[in-house]
Amino acid sequence: MPGTAGPAGYPESYVSIDLETTGVDHTRDAIMEIGAVRFDRGEVVDSFSTFVDPGREIPSDIVYLTGIRDEDVRGAPSIGDVLPDLVAFLGDLPLVAHSAPFDLNFLRAAAGESPEYEFGGGGVYDTLALSRALVPRLPSHRLQALVRFLDVEGGQAHRAGDDALAAGLVFDRLLGLMGETGSAVLGRLASLAPPELAGLFRAAAERTKDRLDPFALPDHGEKEAELLRYDNSRRIDIERRPVGEKVDIDLDAMESLFQVEGPVGEGLSGYEIRREQLQMLRAVGDALTGGVHLLVEAGTGVGKSLAYLVPAIYFAVQNGERVVISTNTRNLQEQLFQKDMPFLAGVLDLPFSSSLLKGRSNYLCAQRWRQVLQKGMTQAERSRLLPVVVWELETESGDISENAAFRGAGYLWNRISAEGGPCLGQRCPLAEKCYLQRARKAAQSAHIVVVNHSLLFSDTETDNKVLGEYSYLICDEAHNIEGVATEHLGRRASVWRTRAALDNLYRKDGGESGDLAEFLAALDAAEETGTLSAAREAGERLKRHVAEAQAAADLFFRALAARHEELNEGHPVEFGKLRYHPGFSVYSILNAELDALVESLNEVSAASEALADLVADADIRRAESTYQALVF
């Protein structure tokens, strides 16, 4: 169809499509409703909608979700009767869908081997993948969440016609966001995206390269506040000033804040005075000013967090002290930082500063991220990294929990996190942009520092090198302290940690990736010398050792799991844990497998050191970072 693409390959005409099905498995379930909408330059020009007889009963959960009942599809045309009309409606226009693989799999399964039915031949744009790349901080990328955030027309969710219209309008708005994005950012997105999205990003870059700053990002206007709710960075504008002599806090004045007509009471909907909350407030205040330990047990509904936060804030500000607050769960940690303390900052007539500090594994390493962008990766790996591009330019904290689109990316995050590899410290070329050091510096300056128990004990292990010196600590969810202490003050090994360390070095899964793969690729492009030839041989030898270690690790941990079950009288081990009595040698139960694993890991270590020595002598690009990856 003429006019499907505008200047520089931009899609001006397209068809958005949505299906409602009897389940999520395209090999067993069937289509029961199809909706499609044709767009031209952002305007709706035609639509297609029909029920389809799925040839089976509709499950009750699908009825609940969609509202479509058996009587609605009874007498509707079969999918074989619908497909010719649908194909004619689609023409050769590009398809737009939210979670496009789902819809395409069902359509292709319905078409079978019929060559006259081609779906996606004109190109496919997945609004789920596109929205995750362009608005990664949005907490949900479901279609209805995008409809709300982007202020587009949305009808009844989980009905094909309405969802097809919504997907098309969302796509048009996402094109608008690309029109506000600089060419350098779009180019980086294109370098990671699968082919069709890569072409779209390149087309957008051509349209913006002479019009915008290359690193311009979309302005979300009033909606930016919705995204910033999840921002884990906060500027320290209030200087903490230690005082010479400890100042007692006025507990009567603080208690008055919690009266119904007080600032805390007035700020909370449906607030009622709770005697236990006021008792706890006074107890915490007395403990801080008196320098004594306090153990509090309080039931649900007492309002514990405000009861300790208010005296902690007043004490910290008036004495220029830091109060560290530790929680067990990330949810409570972020509730304190993102909800409770912003609320108190708004109602208390006392300026204070706060910071959120997490472990290394939560923060992006800017240097490792830059290196990964230059490395050879599989297309699947590159696509999964797509949501990091815009977020990395937007974030102040570098805390991956802000990036809902990238959660659950597993070993890929390990490759770009501050814990995932060697740290060059102040010698790092991007030291000034180090998110981890920013967070630690903020924690040194703030009145209130929110951490979790895990980080608290990591700090204990390093003699306060993480948190620095502090004298006042509040542990919420303290009943978990013993378990966390056991976890951190002991030692642990797991198949996942072992594989992560080996995968960072070399991984072969549809393609080669890892520091070793990148180094060998650089050798192939370098001018041949005796040193490079020796390094290449050493690298190939290390590849073999890594593969052997990966196999040995899998074998050992599988055998260990099986042996645990035997030791537990044939019953599955609850939560994968089995306690051993004092004097029992854990290592004796799998001597051969453990010896094989240790031997293979030693071979990896020795081969890495040998290669690192050759790397240090090789004059190739990024030799220093490769050396660091091998020796640490």
Coordinates of N, CA, C and O in Angstrom, one line a residue, residues 44-204:
V44 N -7.2 7.7 13.0 CA -7.9 6.5 12.7 C -8.6 6.6 11.4 O -9.4 7.6 11.2
V45 N -8.4 5.7 10.5 CA -9.1 5.8 9.2 C -10.0 4.6 8.9 O -10.8 4.6 8.0
D46 N -9.8 3.5 9.6 CA -10.7 2.3 9.4 C -10.5 1.4 10.6 O -9.5 1.4 11.3
S47 N -11.4 0.5 10.8 CA -11.3 -0.5 11.9 C -11.9 -1.8 11.4 O -12.7 -1.9 10.5
F48 N -11.5 -2.9 12.1 CA -11.9 -4.3 11.9 C -12.1 -4.9 13.2 O -11.2 -4.9 14.1
S49 N -13.3 -5.6 13.4 CA -13.5 -6.2 14.7 C -14.5 -7.3 14.5 O -15.5 -7.2 13.8
T50 N -14.2 -8.5 15.2 CA -15.1 -9.6 15.0 C -14.9 -10.6 16.2 O -13.7 -10.7 16.6
F51 N -16.0 -11.2 16.6 CA -15.8 -12.4 17.4 C -15.4 -13.6 16.6 O -15.7 -13.6 15.4
V52 N -14.8 -14.6 17.2 CA -14.4 -15.8 16.5 C -14.8 -17.0 17.3 O -14.6 -17.0 18.6
D53 N -15.4 -18.0 16.7 CA -15.8 -19.2 17.4 C -14.5 -20.0 17.7 O -13.9 -20.5 16.8
P54 N -14.1 -20.1 19.0 CA -12.9 -20.8 19.3 C -13.0 -22.3 19.3 O -12.0 -23.0 19.4
G55 N -14.2 -22.8 19.1 CA -14.4 -24.3 19.1 C -14.3 -25.0 20.4 O -14.0 -26.2 20.4
R56 N -14.4 -24.2 21.5 CA -14.3 -24.8 22.8 C -14.9 -23.9 23.8 O -15.2 -22.7 23.5
E57 N -15.1 -24.3 25.0 CA -15.7 -23.5 26.1 C -14.6 -22.5 26.5 O -13.4 -22.8 26.5
I58 N -15.1 -21.3 26.9 CA -14.2 -20.3 27.4 C -14.0 -20.5 28.9 O -14.9 -20.5 29.7
P59 N -12.7 -20.6 29.4 CA -12.5 -20.8 30.8 C -13.0 -19.7 31.6 O -13.1 -18.5 31.2
S60 N -13.4 -20.0 32.9 CA -14.0 -19.0 33.7 C -13.1 -17.8 34.0 O -13.6 -16.7 34.1
D61 N -11.8 -18.0 34.2 CA -10.9 -16.9 34.4 C -10.8 -16.0 33.2 O -10.6 -14.8 33.4
I62 N -10.9 -16.5 32.0 CA -10.9 -15.7 30.8 C -12.2 -14.9 30.7 O -12.2 -13.7 30.3
V63 N -13.3 -15.5 31.1 CA -14.6 -14.8 31.1 C -14.5 -13.6 32.1 O -14.9 -12.5 31.8
Y64 N -13.9 -13.9 33.3 CA -13.8 -12.8 34.3 C -12.9 -11.7 33.7 O -13.2 -10.5 34.0
L65 N -11.8 -12.1 33.1 CA -10.9 -11.0 32.6 C -11.5 -10.2 31.4 O -11.3 -9.0 31.4
T66 N -12.1 -10.9 30.5 CA -12.5 -10.2 29.3 C -14.0 -9.8 29.2 O -14.4 -8.9 28.5
G67 N -14.8 -10.5 30.0 CA -16.3 -10.3 29.9 C -16.9 -11.1 28.7 O -18.1 -11.0 28.5
I68 N -16.1 -11.8 27.9 CA -16.6 -12.6 26.8 C -17.1 -13.9 27.2 O -16.3 -14.7 27.9
R69 N -18.3 -14.3 26.9 CA -18.9 -15.5 27.3 C -19.2 -16.4 26.1 O -19.1 -16.0 25.0
D70 N -19.5 -17.7 26.4 CA -19.7 -18.7 25.4 C -20.8 -18.2 24.4 O -20.7 -18.4 23.2
E71 N -21.9 -17.6 25.0 CA -23.0 -17.2 24.1 C -22.6 -16.0 23.2 O -23.2 -15.8 22.1
D72 N -21.5 -15.3 23.6 CA -21.1 -14.2 22.7 C -20.4 -14.7 21.4 O -20.5 -14.1 20.3
V73 N -19.8 -15.8 21.5 CA -19.0 -16.4 20.4 C -19.8 -17.5 19.7 O -19.4 -18.0 18.6
R74 N -20.9 -17.9 20.3 CA -21.7 -19.0 19.6 C -22.3 -18.5 18.3 O -22.9 -17.4 18.3
G75 N -22.0 -19.2 17.2 CA -22.5 -18.7 15.9 C -21.5 -17.8 15.2 O -21.8 -17.3 14.1
A76 N -20.5 -17.3 15.9 CA -19.5 -16.4 15.2 C -18.7 -17.2 14.1 O -18.7 -18.5 14.2
P77 N -18.1 -16.5 13.2 CA -17.3 -17.2 12.1 C -16.1 -17.9 12.7 O -15.6 -17.6 13.8
S78 N -15.7 -19.0 12.1 CA -14.5 -19.7 12.5 C -13.2 -18.8 12.1 O -13.3 -17.9 11.3
I79 N -12.1 -19.2 12.7 CA -10.9 -18.5 12.4 C -10.5 -18.6 10.9 O -10.0 -17.7 10.2
G80 N -10.9 -19.8 10.3 CA -10.6 -20.0 8.9 C -11.4 -19.0 8.0 O -10.9 -18.6 6.9
D81 N -12.6 -18.7 8.4 CA -13.5 -17.8 7.7 C -13.0 -16.3 7.9 O -13.2 -15.5 7.0
V82 N -12.4 -16.0 9.0 CA -12.0 -14.6 9.4 C -10.7 -14.3 8.7 O -10.5 -13.1 8.3
L83 N -9.8 -15.2 8.6 CA -8.4 -14.8 8.2 C -8.4 -14.1 6.9 O -7.6 -13.2 6.7
P84 N -9.1 -14.6 5.8 CA -9.0 -13.8 4.5 C -9.4 -12.4 4.7 O -8.7 -11.5 4.1
D85 N -10.4 -12.1 5.4 CA -10.8 -10.7 5.6 C -9.8 -9.9 6.4 O -9.5 -8.7 6.1
L86 N -9.2 -10.5 7.4 CA -8.2 -9.9 8.2 C -7.0 -9.6 7.4 O -6.4 -8.5 7.5
V87 N -6.5 -10.5 6.6 CA -5.3 -10.3 5.8 C -5.6 -9.2 4.8 O -4.7 -8.3 4.5
A88 N -6.8 -9.1 4.2 CA -7.1 -8.1 3.3 C -7.1 -6.7 4.0 O -6.6 -5.7 3.4
F89 N -7.6 -6.7 5.2 CA -7.6 -5.4 6.0 C -6.1 -5.0 6.3 O -5.8 -3.8 6.2
L90 N -5.3 -5.9 6.7 CA -3.9 -5.6 7.0 C -3.1 -5.1 5.9 O -2.3 -4.2 6.0
G91 N -3.3 -5.7 4.7 CA -2.5 -5.3 3.5 C -1.1 -5.5 3.8 O -0.7 -6.5 4.5
D92 N -0.2 -4.6 3.3 CA 1.2 -4.8 3.5 C 1.7 -3.7 4.5 O 2.9 -3.3 4.5
L93 N 0.8 -3.2 5.3 CA 1.1 -2.2 6.3 C 1.9 -2.8 7.5 O 1.7 -4.0 7.8
P94 N 2.7 -2.0 8.1 CA 3.4 -2.5 9.4 C 2.3 -2.8 10.4 O 1.3 -2.1 10.5
L95 N 2.6 -3.8 11.3 CA 1.7 -4.1 12.4 C 2.2 -3.5 13.7 O 3.5 -3.5 13.9
V96 N 1.3 -3.0 14.5 CA 1.6 -2.5 15.8 C 0.8 -3.4 16.8 O -0.4 -3.6 16.6
A97 N 1.5 -3.9 17.9 CA 0.8 -4.6 18.9 C 1.5 -4.5 20.2 O 2.7 -4.2 20.2
H98 N 0.8 -4.7 21.3 CA 1.4 -4.6 22.6 C 1.7 -6.1 23.0 O 0.8 -6.9 23.1
S99 N 3.0 -6.3 23.2 CA 3.5 -7.7 23.3 C 3.2 -8.5 22.0 O 2.5 -9.5 22.0
A100 N 3.8 -8.0 21.0 CA 3.5 -8.4 19.6 C 3.7 -9.9 19.4 O 3.0 -10.6 18.7
P101 N 4.8 -10.5 20.0 CA 5.0 -12.0 19.8 C 3.8 -12.8 20.2 O 3.5 -13.8 19.5
F102 N 3.1 -12.4 21.2 CA 1.9 -13.1 21.6 C 0.9 -13.2 20.5 O 0.4 -14.3 20.1
D103 N 0.5 -12.0 19.9 CA -0.5 -12.0 18.9 C 0.0 -12.7 17.6 O -0.8 -13.4 17.0
L104 N 1.2 -12.5 17.2 CA 1.7 -13.1 16.0 C 1.8 -14.6 16.1 O 1.5 -15.3 15.2
N105 N 2.1 -15.1 17.3 CA 2.2 -16.6 17.5 C 0.8 -17.2 17.3 O 0.6 -18.3 16.6
F106 N -0.2 -16.5 17.8 CA -1.6 -17.1 17.7 C -2.1 -17.0 16.2 O -2.7 -17.9 15.7
L107 N -1.8 -15.9 15.5 CA -2.2 -15.7 14.1 C -1.5 -16.7 13.2 O -2.1 -17.3 12.4
R108 N -0.2 -16.9 13.5 CA 0.5 -17.9 12.6 C 0.1 -19.3 12.9 O 0.1 -20.1 12.0
A109 N -0.2 -19.6 14.2 CA -0.7 -20.9 14.5 C -2.0 -21.2 13.8 O -2.3 -22.3 13.3
A110 N -2.9 -20.1 13.8 CA -4.2 -20.3 13.2 C -4.1 -20.4 11.6 O -4.9 -21.1 11.0
A111 N -3.1 -19.7 11.1 CA -2.9 -19.8 9.6 C -2.3 -21.1 9.2 O -2.4 -21.6 8.0
G112 N -1.6 -21.8 10.1 CA -0.9 -23.1 9.7 C 0.1 -22.9 8.6 O 0.9 -22.0 8.6
E113 N 0.0 -23.8 7.7 CA 1.0 -23.8 6.6 C 0.5 -23.0 5.3 O 1.1 -23.1 4.3
S114 N -0.6 -22.3 5.5 CA -1.2 -21.6 4.3 C -0.3 -20.4 3.9 O -0.1 -19.5 4.6
P115 N 0.3 -20.5 2.7 CA 1.3 -19.5 2.3 C 0.7 -18.1 2.0 O 1.4 -17.1 2.0
E116 N -0.7 -18.1 1.7 CA -1.3 -16.8 1.4 C -1.5 -15.9 2.7 O -1.8 -14.8 2.5
Y117 N -1.3 -16.5 3.8 CA -1.5 -15.7 5.0 C -0.1 -15.4 5.6 O 0.6 -16.2 6.1
E118 N 0.3 -14.1 5.5 CA 1.5 -13.7 6.0 C 1.3 -12.5 7.0 O 0.6 -11.6 6.7
F119 N 1.8 -12.7 8.2 CA 1.5 -11.7 9.3 C 2.9 -11.1 9.7 O 3.8 -11.8 10.0
G120 N 3.0 -9.8 9.6 CA 4.2 -9.1 10.0 C 5.2 -8.9 8.8 O 6.3 -8.4 9.1
G121 N 4.8 -9.2 7.6 CA 5.7 -9.0 6.5 C 6.0 -7.6 6.2 O 7.1 -7.3 5.7
G122 N 5.1 -6.7 6.6 CA 5.4 -5.3 6.4 C 6.1 -4.6 7.6 O 6.3 -3.4 7.6
G123 N 6.5 -5.4 8.5 CA 7.2 -4.9 9.7 C 6.3 -5.0 11.0 O 5.1 -5.0 10.8
V124 N 6.9 -5.2 12.1 CA 6.2 -5.3 13.4 C 6.8 -4.4 14.4 O 8.1 -4.4 14.6
Y125 N 6.0 -3.6 15.1 CA 6.5 -2.7 16.1 C 5.8 -3.1 17.4 O 4.5 -3.0 17.5
D126 N 6.5 -3.5 18.4 CA 6.0 -3.9 19.7 C 6.0 -2.8 20.7 O 7.1 -2.3 21.1
T127 N 4.8 -2.3 21.0 CA 4.8 -1.1 21.9 C 5.2 -1.5 23.3 O 5.6 -0.6 24.1
L128 N 5.2 -2.8 23.7 CA 5.8 -3.1 25.0 C 7.3 -2.9 25.1 O 7.8 -2.2 26.0
A129 N 8.0 -3.4 24.1 CA 9.4 -3.3 24.0 C 9.8 -1.8 23.8 O 10.8 -1.3 24.4
L130 N 9.0 -1.1 23.0 CA 9.3 0.3 22.7 C 9.1 1.2 24.0 O 9.9 2.1 24.3
S131 N 8.0 0.9 24.7 CA 7.8 1.7 25.9 C 8.8 1.4 27.0 O 9.2 2.3 27.8
R132 N 9.2 0.2 27.1 CA 10.3 -0.1 28.1 C 11.6 0.6 27.8 O 12.3 1.0 28.7
A133 N 11.9 0.8 26.5 CA 13.1 1.5 26.1 C 13.0 3.0 26.3 O 13.9 3.6 26.8
L134 N 11.8 3.6 26.1 CA 11.6 5.0 26.1 C 11.2 5.6 27.5 O 11.5 6.7 27.8
V135 N 10.4 4.8 28.2 CA 10.0 5.2 29.5 C 10.3 4.1 30.6 O 9.4 3.5 31.2
P136 N 11.6 3.8 30.8 CA 11.9 2.7 31.6 C 11.6 2.9 33.1 O 11.4 1.9 33.8
R137 N 11.4 4.1 33.6 CA 11.1 4.4 35.0 C 9.6 4.1 35.3 O 9.3 4.1 36.5
L138 N 8.8 4.0 34.3 CA 7.4 3.8 34.6 C 7.2 2.4 35.3 O 7.8 1.4 34.9
P139 N 6.5 2.4 36.5 CA 6.5 1.2 37.3 C 5.8 0.0 36.6 O 6.0 -1.1 37.0
S140 N 4.9 0.3 35.6 CA 4.3 -0.8 34.9 C 4.2 -0.4 33.4 O 3.9 0.7 33.1
H141 N 4.4 -1.4 32.6 CA 4.3 -1.2 31.1 C 3.2 -2.0 30.5 O 3.2 -2.2 29.3
R142 N 2.2 -2.3 31.3 CA 1.0 -2.9 30.8 C 0.3 -1.8 29.9 O 0.5 -0.6 30.1
L143 N -0.5 -2.3 29.0 CA -1.2 -1.3 28.0 C -2.0 -0.3 28.8 O -1.9 0.9 28.4
Q144 N -2.8 -0.7 29.8 CA -3.6 0.3 30.4 C -2.8 1.3 31.2 O -3.2 2.5 31.4
A145 N -1.6 0.9 31.8 CA -0.7 1.8 32.5 C -0.2 2.8 31.5 O -0.1 4.0 31.8
L146 N 0.1 2.4 30.3 CA 0.6 3.3 29.3 C -0.5 4.3 28.8 O -0.2 5.5 28.6
V147 N -1.7 3.8 28.7 CA -2.8 4.6 28.3 C -3.0 5.8 29.3 O -3.2 6.9 28.9
R148 N -2.9 5.4 30.6 CA -3.0 6.5 31.6 C -1.8 7.4 31.6 O -2.0 8.7 31.7
F149 N -0.6 6.9 31.5 CA 0.6 7.8 31.6 C 0.7 8.7 30.4 O 1.0 9.9 30.5
L150 N 0.4 8.2 29.2 CA 0.5 8.9 28.0 C -0.7 9.7 27.6 O -0.8 10.4 26.6
D151 N -1.8 9.6 28.4 CA -3.0 10.4 28.2 C -3.6 10.1 26.9 O -3.9 11.1 26.1
V152 N -3.8 8.9 26.5 CA -4.5 8.5 25.3 C -5.8 7.9 25.6 O -6.1 7.5 26.7
E153 N -6.6 7.8 24.6 CA -8.0 7.3 24.7 C -7.9 5.8 25.0 O -7.2 5.0 24.3
G154 N -8.6 5.4 26.1 CA -8.6 3.9 26.4 C -10.0 3.5 26.6 O -10.8 4.1 27.4
G155 N -10.4 2.4 26.0 CA -11.8 1.9 26.2 C -11.8 0.7 27.2 O -11.1 0.8 28.3
Q156 N -12.5 -0.3 27.0 CA -12.6 -1.4 27.9 C -11.4 -2.3 27.8 O -11.1 -2.8 26.7
A157 N -10.6 -2.5 28.9 CA -9.5 -3.3 28.8 C -9.8 -4.7 28.5 O -10.9 -5.2 28.9
H158 N -8.9 -5.4 27.8 CA -9.1 -6.8 27.5 C -10.3 -7.1 26.6 O -10.9 -8.2 26.6
R159 N -10.6 -6.1 25.7 CA -11.5 -6.3 24.6 C -10.7 -5.9 23.4 O -10.0 -4.8 23.3
A160 N -10.7 -6.7 22.3 CA -9.8 -6.6 21.2 C -9.8 -5.3 20.5 O -8.8 -4.7 20.2
G161 N -11.0 -4.8 20.2 CA -11.2 -3.6 19.5 C -10.6 -2.4 20.2 O -9.9 -1.5 19.7
D162 N -11.0 -2.3 21.5 CA -10.5 -1.2 22.4 C -9.0 -1.2 22.6 O -8.3 -0.2 22.6
D163 N -8.5 -2.4 22.8 CA -7.0 -2.6 23.0 C -6.2 -2.3 21.8 O -5.1 -1.8 21.8
A164 N -6.8 -2.7 20.6 CA -6.1 -2.4 19.4 C -6.0 -0.9 19.1 O -5.0 -0.3 18.7
L165 N -7.1 -0.2 19.4 CA -7.1 1.3 19.3 C -6.1 1.9 20.3 O -5.3 2.8 19.9
A166 N -6.1 1.4 21.5 CA -5.2 1.9 22.5 C -3.8 1.7 22.1 O -2.9 2.6 22.3
A167 N -3.4 0.5 21.6 CA -2.1 0.2 21.2 C -1.6 1.2 20.1 O -0.5 1.6 20.1
G168 N -2.5 1.4 19.1 CA -2.2 2.3 18.0 C -1.9 3.7 18.5 O -1.0 4.4 18.0
L169 N -2.7 4.2 19.4 CA -2.6 5.6 20.0 C -1.3 5.7 20.8 O -0.6 6.7 20.8
V170 N -1.0 4.6 21.6 CA 0.2 4.6 22.4 C 1.4 4.6 21.5 O 2.4 5.3 21.7
F171 N 1.4 3.9 20.4 CA 2.5 3.9 19.4 C 2.7 5.3 18.9 O 3.8 5.8 18.8
D172 N 1.6 6.0 18.6 CA 1.7 7.4 18.0 C 2.4 8.3 19.1 O 3.3 9.1 18.8
R173 N 2.0 8.1 20.4 CA 2.6 8.9 21.4 C 4.1 8.6 21.6 O 4.9 9.4 21.9
L174 N 4.4 7.3 21.5 CA 5.8 6.9 21.6 C 6.7 7.4 20.5 O 7.8 7.8 20.7
L175 N 6.1 7.5 19.3 CA 6.8 8.2 18.2 C 7.0 9.7 18.5 O 8.1 10.2 18.2
G176 N 6.0 10.3 19.2 CA 6.2 11.6 19.7 C 7.4 11.8 20.6 O 8.1 12.7 20.6
L177 N 7.5 10.8 21.6 CA 8.6 10.8 22.5 C 10.0 10.7 21.8 O 10.9 11.4 22.2
M178 N 10.0 9.9 20.8 CA 11.2 9.8 20.0 C 11.6 11.1 19.3 O 12.7 11.4 19.1
G179 N 10.5 11.8 18.9 CA 10.8 13.1 18.3 C 11.3 14.1 19.2 O 11.8 15.2 18.8
E180 N 11.3 13.8 20.5 CA 11.9 14.7 21.6 C 13.2 14.2 22.1 O 13.8 14.8 23.0
T181 N 13.7 13.1 21.4 CA 15.0 12.5 21.9 C 16.1 12.8 21.0 O 15.9 12.7 19.7
G182 N 17.3 13.0 21.5 CA 18.4 13.4 20.7 C 19.0 12.2 19.9 O 18.8 11.1 20.2
S183 N 19.7 12.6 18.8 CA 20.2 11.5 17.9 C 21.2 10.6 18.5 O 21.2 9.4 18.2
A184 N 22.0 11.1 19.4 CA 23.0 10.2 20.1 C 22.3 9.2 20.9 O 22.7 8.0 21.0
V185 N 21.2 9.5 21.6 CA 20.5 8.6 22.5 C 19.8 7.6 21.6 O 19.8 6.4 21.8
L186 N 19.2 8.1 20.5 CA 18.5 7.2 19.6 C 19.4 6.2 18.9 O 19.1 5.1 18.6
G187 N 20.6 6.7 18.6 CA 21.7 5.9 18.0 C 22.1 4.8 18.9 O 22.3 3.6 18.5
R188 N 22.2 5.1 20.2 CA 22.6 4.1 21.2 C 21.5 3.0 21.3 O 21.7 1.8 21.4
L189 N 20.2 3.5 21.3 CA 19.1 2.6 21.3 C 19.1 1.6 20.1 O 18.9 0.4 20.2
A190 N 19.4 2.2 18.9 CA 19.4 1.5 17.7 C 20.5 0.4 17.7 O 20.4 -0.7 17.2
S191 N 21.6 0.7 18.4 CA 22.8 -0.3 18.5 C 22.4 -1.5 19.3 O 23.1 -2.5 19.1
L192 N 21.4 -1.4 20.1 CA 21.0 -2.6 21.0 C 19.7 -3.2 20.5 O 19.5 -4.4 20.8
A193 N 18.9 -2.5 19.8 CA 17.5 -3.0 19.5 C 17.5 -4.1 18.4 O 18.5 -4.2 17.6
P194 N 16.5 -4.9 18.4 CA 16.3 -5.9 17.3 C 16.0 -5.1 16.0 O 15.7 -3.9 16.0
P195 N 16.2 -5.7 14.8 CA 16.2 -5.0 13.5 C 15.1 -4.0 13.3 O 15.4 -2.9 12.9
E196 N 13.8 -4.4 13.5 CA 12.8 -3.4 13.2 C 12.8 -2.2 14.1 O 12.6 -1.1 13.6
L197 N 13.0 -2.4 15.4 CA 13.0 -1.3 16.3 C 14.3 -0.5 16.0 O 14.3 0.8 16.1
A198 N 15.4 -1.2 15.6 CA 16.6 -0.4 15.3 C 16.4 0.5 14.1 O 16.9 1.6 14.1
G199 N 15.7 0.0 13.1 CA 15.4 0.9 12.0 C 14.6 2.1 12.4 O 14.7 3.2 11.8
L200 N 13.6 1.9 13.3 CA 12.8 3.0 13.7 C 13.6 4.0 14.5 O 13.4 5.2 14.3
F201 N 14.5 3.5 15.4 CA 15.3 4.5 16.1 C 16.2 5.2 15.2 O 16.5 6.4 15.4
R202 N 16.8 4.6 14.2 CA 17.7 5.3 13.2 C 16.9 6.3 12.4 O 17.4 7.4 12.2
A203 N 15.7 6.0 12.1 CA 14.8 6.9 11.3 C 14.5 8.1 12.2 O 14.5 9.3 11.7
A204 N 14.2 7.9 13.5 CA 14.0 9.0 14.4 C 15.2 9.9 14.6 O 15.1 11.1 14.7

